[in-house]
PDB file of C-alpha atoms in Angstrom:
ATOM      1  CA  UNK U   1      -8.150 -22.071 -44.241  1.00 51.00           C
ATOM      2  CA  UNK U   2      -5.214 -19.572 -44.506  1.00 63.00           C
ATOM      3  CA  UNK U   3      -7.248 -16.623 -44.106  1.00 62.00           C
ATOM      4  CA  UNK U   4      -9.767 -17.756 -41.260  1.00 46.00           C
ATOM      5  CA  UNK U   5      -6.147 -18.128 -39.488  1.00 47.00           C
ATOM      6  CA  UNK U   6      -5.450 -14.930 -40.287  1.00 42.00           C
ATOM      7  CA  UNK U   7      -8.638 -13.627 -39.571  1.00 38.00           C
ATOM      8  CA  UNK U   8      -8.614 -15.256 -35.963  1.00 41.00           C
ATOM      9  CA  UNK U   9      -5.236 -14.092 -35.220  1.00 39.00           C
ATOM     10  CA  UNK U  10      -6.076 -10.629 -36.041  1.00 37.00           C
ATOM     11  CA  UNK U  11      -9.144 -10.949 -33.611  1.00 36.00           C
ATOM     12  CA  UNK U  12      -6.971 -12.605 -30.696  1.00 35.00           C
ATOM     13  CA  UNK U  13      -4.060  -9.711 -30.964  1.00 34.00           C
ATOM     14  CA  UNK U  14      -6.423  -6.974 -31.334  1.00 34.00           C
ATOM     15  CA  UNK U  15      -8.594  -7.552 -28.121  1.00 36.00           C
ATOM     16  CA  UNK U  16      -6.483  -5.048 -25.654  1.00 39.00           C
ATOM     17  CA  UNK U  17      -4.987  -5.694 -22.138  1.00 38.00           C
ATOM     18  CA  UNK U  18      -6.256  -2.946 -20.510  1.00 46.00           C
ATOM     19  CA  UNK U  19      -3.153  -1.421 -17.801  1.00 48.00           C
ATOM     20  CA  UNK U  20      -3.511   1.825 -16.021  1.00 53.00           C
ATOM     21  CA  UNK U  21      -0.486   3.641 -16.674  1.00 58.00           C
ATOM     22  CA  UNK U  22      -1.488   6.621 -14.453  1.00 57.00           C
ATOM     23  CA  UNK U  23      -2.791   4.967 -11.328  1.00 69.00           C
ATOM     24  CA  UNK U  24      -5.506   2.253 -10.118  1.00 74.00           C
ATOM     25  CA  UNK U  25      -8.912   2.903 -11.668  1.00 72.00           C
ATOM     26  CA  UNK U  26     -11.845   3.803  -9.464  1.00 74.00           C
ATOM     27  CA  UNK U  27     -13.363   0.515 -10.129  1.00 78.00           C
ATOM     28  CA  UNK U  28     -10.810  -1.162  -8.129  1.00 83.00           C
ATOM     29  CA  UNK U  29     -11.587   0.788  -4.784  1.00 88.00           C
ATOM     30  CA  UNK U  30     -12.886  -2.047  -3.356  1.00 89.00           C
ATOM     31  CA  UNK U  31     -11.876  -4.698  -5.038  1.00 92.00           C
ATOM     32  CA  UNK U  32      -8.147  -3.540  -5.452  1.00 93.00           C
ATOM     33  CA  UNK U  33      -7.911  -5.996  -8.428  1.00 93.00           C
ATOM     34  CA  UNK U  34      -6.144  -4.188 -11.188  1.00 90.00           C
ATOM     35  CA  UNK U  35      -8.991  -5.326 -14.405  1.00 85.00           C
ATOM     36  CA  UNK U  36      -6.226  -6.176 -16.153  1.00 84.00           C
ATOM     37  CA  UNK U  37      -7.883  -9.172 -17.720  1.00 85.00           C
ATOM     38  CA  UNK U  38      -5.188 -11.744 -16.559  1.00 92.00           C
ATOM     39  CA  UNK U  39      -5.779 -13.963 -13.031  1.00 95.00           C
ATOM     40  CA  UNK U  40      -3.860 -12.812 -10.214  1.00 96.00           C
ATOM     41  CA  UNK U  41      -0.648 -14.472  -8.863  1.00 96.00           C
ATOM     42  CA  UNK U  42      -1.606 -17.200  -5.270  1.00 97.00           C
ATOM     43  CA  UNK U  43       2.455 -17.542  -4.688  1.00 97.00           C
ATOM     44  CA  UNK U  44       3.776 -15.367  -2.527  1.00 97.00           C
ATOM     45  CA  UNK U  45       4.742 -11.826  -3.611  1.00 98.00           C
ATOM     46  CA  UNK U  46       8.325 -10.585  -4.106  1.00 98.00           C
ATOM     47  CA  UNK U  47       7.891  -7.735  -1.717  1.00 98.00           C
ATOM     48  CA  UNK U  48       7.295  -6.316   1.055  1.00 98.00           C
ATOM     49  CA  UNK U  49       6.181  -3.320   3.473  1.00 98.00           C
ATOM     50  CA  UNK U  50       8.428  -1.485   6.103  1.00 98.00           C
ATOM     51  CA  UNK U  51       7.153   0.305   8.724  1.00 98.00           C
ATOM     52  CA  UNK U  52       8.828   3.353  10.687  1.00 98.00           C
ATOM     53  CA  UNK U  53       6.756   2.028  13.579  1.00 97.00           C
ATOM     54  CA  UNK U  54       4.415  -0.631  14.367  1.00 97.00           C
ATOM     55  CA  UNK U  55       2.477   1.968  16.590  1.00 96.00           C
ATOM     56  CA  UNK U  56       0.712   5.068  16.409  1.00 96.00           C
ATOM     57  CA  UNK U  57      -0.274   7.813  18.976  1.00 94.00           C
ATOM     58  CA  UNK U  58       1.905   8.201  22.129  1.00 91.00           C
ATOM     59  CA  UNK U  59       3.681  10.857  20.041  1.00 92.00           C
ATOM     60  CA  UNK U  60       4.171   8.792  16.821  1.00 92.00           C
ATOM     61  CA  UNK U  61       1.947  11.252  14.701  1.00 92.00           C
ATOM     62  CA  UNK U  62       2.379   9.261  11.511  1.00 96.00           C
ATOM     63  CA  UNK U  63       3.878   5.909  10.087  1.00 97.00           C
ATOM     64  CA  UNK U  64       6.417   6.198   7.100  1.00 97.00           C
ATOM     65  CA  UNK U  65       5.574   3.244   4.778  1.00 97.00           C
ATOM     66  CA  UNK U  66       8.275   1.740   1.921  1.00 96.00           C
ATOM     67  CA  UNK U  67       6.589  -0.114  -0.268  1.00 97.00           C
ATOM     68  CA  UNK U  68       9.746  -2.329  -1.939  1.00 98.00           C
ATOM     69  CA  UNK U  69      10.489  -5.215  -4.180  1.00 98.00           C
ATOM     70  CA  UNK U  70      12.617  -8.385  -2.610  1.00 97.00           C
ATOM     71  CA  UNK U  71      15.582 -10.419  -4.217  1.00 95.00           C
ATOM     72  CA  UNK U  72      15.790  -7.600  -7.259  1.00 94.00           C
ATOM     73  CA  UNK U  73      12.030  -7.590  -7.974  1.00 97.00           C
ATOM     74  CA  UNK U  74      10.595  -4.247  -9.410  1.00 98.00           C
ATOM     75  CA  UNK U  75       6.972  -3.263 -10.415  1.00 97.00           C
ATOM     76  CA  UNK U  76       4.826  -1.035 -12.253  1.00 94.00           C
ATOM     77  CA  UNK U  77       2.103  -0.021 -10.338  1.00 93.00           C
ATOM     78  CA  UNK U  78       0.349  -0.660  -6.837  1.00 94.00           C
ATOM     79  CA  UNK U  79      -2.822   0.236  -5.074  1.00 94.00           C
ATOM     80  CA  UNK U  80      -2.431   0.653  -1.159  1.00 95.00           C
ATOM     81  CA  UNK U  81      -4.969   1.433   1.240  1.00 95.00           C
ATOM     82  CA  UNK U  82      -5.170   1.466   5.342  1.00 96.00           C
ATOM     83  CA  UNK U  83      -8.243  -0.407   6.488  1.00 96.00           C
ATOM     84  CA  UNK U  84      -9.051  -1.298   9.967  1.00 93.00           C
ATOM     85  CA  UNK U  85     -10.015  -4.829   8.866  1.00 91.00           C
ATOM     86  CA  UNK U  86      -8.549  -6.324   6.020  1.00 86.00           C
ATOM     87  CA  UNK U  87     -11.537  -7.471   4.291  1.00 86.00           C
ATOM     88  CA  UNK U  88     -13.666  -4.110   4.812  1.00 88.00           C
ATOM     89  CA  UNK U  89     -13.271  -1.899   1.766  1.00 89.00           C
ATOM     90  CA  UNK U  90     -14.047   1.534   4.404  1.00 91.00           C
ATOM     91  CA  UNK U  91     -10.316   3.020   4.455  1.00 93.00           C
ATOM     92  CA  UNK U  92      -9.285   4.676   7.421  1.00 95.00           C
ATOM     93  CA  UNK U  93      -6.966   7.419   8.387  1.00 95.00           C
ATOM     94  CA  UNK U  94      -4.789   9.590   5.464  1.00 94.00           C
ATOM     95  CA  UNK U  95      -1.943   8.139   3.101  1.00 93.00           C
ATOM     96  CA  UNK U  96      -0.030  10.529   1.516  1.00 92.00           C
ATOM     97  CA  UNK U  97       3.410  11.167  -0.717  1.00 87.00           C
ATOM     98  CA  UNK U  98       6.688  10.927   0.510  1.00 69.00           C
ATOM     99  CA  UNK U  99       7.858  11.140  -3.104  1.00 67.00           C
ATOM    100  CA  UNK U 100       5.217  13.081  -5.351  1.00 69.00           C
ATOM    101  CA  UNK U 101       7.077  11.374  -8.504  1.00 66.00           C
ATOM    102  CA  UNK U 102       5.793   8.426  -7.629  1.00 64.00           C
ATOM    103  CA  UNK U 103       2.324   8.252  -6.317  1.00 69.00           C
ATOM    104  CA  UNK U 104      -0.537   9.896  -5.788  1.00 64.00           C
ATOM    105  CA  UNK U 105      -3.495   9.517  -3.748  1.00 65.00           C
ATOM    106  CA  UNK U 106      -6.002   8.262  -5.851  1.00 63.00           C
ATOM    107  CA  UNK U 107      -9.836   9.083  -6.284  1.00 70.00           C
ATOM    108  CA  UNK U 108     -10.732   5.938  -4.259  1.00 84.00           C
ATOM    109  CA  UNK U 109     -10.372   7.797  -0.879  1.00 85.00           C
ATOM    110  CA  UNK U 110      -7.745   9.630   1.466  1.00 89.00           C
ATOM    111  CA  UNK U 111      -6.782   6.229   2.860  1.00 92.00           C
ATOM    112  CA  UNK U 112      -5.996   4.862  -0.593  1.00 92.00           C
ATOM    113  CA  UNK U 113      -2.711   5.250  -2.669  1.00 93.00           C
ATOM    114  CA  UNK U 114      -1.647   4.552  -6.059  1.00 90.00           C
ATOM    115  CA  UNK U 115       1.200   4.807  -8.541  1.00 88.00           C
ATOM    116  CA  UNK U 116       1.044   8.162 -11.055  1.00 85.00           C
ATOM    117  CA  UNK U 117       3.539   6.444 -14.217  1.00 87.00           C
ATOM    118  CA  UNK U 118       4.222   2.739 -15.078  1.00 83.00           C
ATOM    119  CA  UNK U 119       7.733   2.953 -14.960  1.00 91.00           C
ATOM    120  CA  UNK U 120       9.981  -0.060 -12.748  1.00 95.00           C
ATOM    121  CA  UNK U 121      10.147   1.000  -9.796  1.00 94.00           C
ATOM    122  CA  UNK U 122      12.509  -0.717  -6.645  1.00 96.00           C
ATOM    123  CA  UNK U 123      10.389   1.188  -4.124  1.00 95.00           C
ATOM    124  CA  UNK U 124       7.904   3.556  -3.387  1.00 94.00           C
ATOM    125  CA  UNK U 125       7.468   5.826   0.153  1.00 94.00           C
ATOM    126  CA  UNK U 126       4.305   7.168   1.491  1.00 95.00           C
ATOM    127  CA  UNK U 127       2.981   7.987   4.805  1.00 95.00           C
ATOM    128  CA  UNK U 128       0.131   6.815   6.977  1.00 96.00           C
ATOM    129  CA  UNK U 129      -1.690   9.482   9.298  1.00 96.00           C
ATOM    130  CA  UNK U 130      -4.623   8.551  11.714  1.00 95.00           C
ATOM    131  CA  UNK U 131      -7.333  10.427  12.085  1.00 90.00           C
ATOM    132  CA  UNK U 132      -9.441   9.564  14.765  1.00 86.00           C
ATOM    133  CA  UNK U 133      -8.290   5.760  14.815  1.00 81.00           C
ATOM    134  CA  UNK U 134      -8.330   3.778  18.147  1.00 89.00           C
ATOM    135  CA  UNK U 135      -7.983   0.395  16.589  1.00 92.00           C
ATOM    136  CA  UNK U 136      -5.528  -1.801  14.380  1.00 96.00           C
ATOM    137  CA  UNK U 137      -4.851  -0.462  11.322  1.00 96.00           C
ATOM    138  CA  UNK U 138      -3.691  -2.583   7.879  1.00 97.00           C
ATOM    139  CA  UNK U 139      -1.885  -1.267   5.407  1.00 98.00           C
ATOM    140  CA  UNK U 140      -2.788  -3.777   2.559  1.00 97.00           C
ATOM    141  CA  UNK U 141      -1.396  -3.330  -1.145  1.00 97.00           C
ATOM    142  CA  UNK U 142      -1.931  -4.770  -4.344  1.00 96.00           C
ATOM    143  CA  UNK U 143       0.946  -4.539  -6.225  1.00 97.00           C
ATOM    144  CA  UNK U 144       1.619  -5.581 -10.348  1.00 96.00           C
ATOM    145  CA  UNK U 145       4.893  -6.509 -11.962  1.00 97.00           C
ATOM    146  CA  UNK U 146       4.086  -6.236 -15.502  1.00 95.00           C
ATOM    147  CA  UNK U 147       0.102  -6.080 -17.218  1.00 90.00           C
ATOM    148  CA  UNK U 148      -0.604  -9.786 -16.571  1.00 95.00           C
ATOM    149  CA  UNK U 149       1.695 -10.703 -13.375  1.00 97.00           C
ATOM    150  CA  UNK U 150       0.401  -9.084 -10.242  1.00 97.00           C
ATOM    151  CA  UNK U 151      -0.611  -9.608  -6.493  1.00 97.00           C
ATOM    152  CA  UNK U 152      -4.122  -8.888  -5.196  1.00 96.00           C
ATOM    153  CA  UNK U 153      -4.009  -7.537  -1.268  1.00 96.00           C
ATOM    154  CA  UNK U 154      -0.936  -9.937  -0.479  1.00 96.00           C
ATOM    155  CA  UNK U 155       1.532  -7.828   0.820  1.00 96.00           C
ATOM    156  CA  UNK U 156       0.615  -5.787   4.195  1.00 97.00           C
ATOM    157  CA  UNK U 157       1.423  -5.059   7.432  1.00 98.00           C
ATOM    158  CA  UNK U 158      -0.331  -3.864  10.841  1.00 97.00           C
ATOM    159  CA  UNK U 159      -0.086  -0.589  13.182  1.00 97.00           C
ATOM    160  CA  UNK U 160      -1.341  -1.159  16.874  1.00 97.00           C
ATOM    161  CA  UNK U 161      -2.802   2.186  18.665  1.00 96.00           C
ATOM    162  CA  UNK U 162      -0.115   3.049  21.141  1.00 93.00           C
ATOM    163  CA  UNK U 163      -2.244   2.076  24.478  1.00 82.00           C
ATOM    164  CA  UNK U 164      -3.089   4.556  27.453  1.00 53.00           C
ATOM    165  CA  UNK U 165      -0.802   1.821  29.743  1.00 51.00           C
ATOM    166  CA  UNK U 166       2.179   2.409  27.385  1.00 46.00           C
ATOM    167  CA  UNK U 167       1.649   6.240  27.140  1.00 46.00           C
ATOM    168  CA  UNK U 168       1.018   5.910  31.189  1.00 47.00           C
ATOM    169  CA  UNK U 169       4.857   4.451  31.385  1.00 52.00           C
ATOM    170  CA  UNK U 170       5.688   6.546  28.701  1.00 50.00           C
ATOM    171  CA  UNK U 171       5.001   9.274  30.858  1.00 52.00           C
ATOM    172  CA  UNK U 172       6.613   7.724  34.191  1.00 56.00           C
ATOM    173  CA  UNK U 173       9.785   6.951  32.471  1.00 56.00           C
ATOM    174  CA  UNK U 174       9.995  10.583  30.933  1.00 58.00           C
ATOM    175  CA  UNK U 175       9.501  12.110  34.847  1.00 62.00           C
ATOM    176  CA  UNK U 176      11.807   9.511  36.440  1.00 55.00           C
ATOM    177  CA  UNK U 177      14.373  10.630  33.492  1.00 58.00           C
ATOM    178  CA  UNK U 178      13.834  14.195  34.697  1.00 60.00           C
ATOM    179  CA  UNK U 179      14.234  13.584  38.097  1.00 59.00           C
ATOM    180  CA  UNK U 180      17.630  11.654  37.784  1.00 59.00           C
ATOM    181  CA  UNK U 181      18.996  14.236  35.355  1.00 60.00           C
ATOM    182  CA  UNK U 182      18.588  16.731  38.402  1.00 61.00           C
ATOM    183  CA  UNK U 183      19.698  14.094  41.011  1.00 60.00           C
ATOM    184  CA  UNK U 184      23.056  13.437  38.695  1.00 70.00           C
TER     185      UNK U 184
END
């Protein structure tokens, strides 16, 4: 009985937990699950996404995005994308590096972004550029603590196209600035 123990331990601690060290596998494009073999987390993530601006266009030519861990929470890897619905796997618009040392855009497409080493991290910084987007854009990420805690598309955030009526007033405030700097 000893050795069918031992036999079925050495089974059980053998079988791998698959991570990804170097960045989110291609598999999980789409998906952004992780395949790490464990179930994902359902309470509510320890982080959270900053945006430089809620908007783009009207002279906001791209958003600077901190990915970043709440009450002293780190993590180990993340998969972010920008989709213009959340549940539609088409990405849209460019995220790239604000810290090469950290990510990389991964082979999933230009919208997607993922971490390059498994190391704790407090933060990571990236930017989103549009394209030819005139609609909302979400910046959803997946994000893992360790190999068998992590959060599947539960932390993002949303950039609104900068309107022609705001650009319109954008415009009128900019010429009524003008005309009281001469006035003055």
């Amino acid at each position: 009985m000893d050795i069918l123990a031992v036999v079925i331990a050495t089974i059980v601690l053998a079988c791998p937990v698959l991570g990804y060290g170097s960045g989110a596998p291609p598999g999980a494009c789409a998906s952004m699950i992780p395949n790490h073999g464990a179930v994902p987390q359902t309470s509510v993530a320890p982080y959270s996404l900053t945006l430089s601006s809620a908007k783009y266009g009207c002279g906001v030519d791209s958003v600077s995005v901190t990915l970043a861990g709440t009450g002293g929470a780190n993590f180990r890897g993340f998969l972010c994308q920008a989709r213009a619905d959340m549940d539609n796997v088409t990405t849209v618009g460019t995220l790239s590096d604000d810290d090469a040392t950290l990510t990389f855009t991964n082979n999933c497409s230009a919208g997607s972004i993922t971490h390059s080493e498994k190391s704790d991290k407090a933060s990571a910084k990236f930017k989103w550029s549009p394209s030819n987007e005139k609609s909302n854009v979400h910046i959803v990420c997946s994000v893992v603590q360790n190999v068998s805690t992590y959060w599947v598309k539960a932390i993002h955030e949303q950039i609104t196209p900068c309107s022609s009526a705001t650009s319109a007033t954008l415009a009128f405030l900019a010429s009524v600035a003008v005309l009281l700097a001469f006035v003055i």
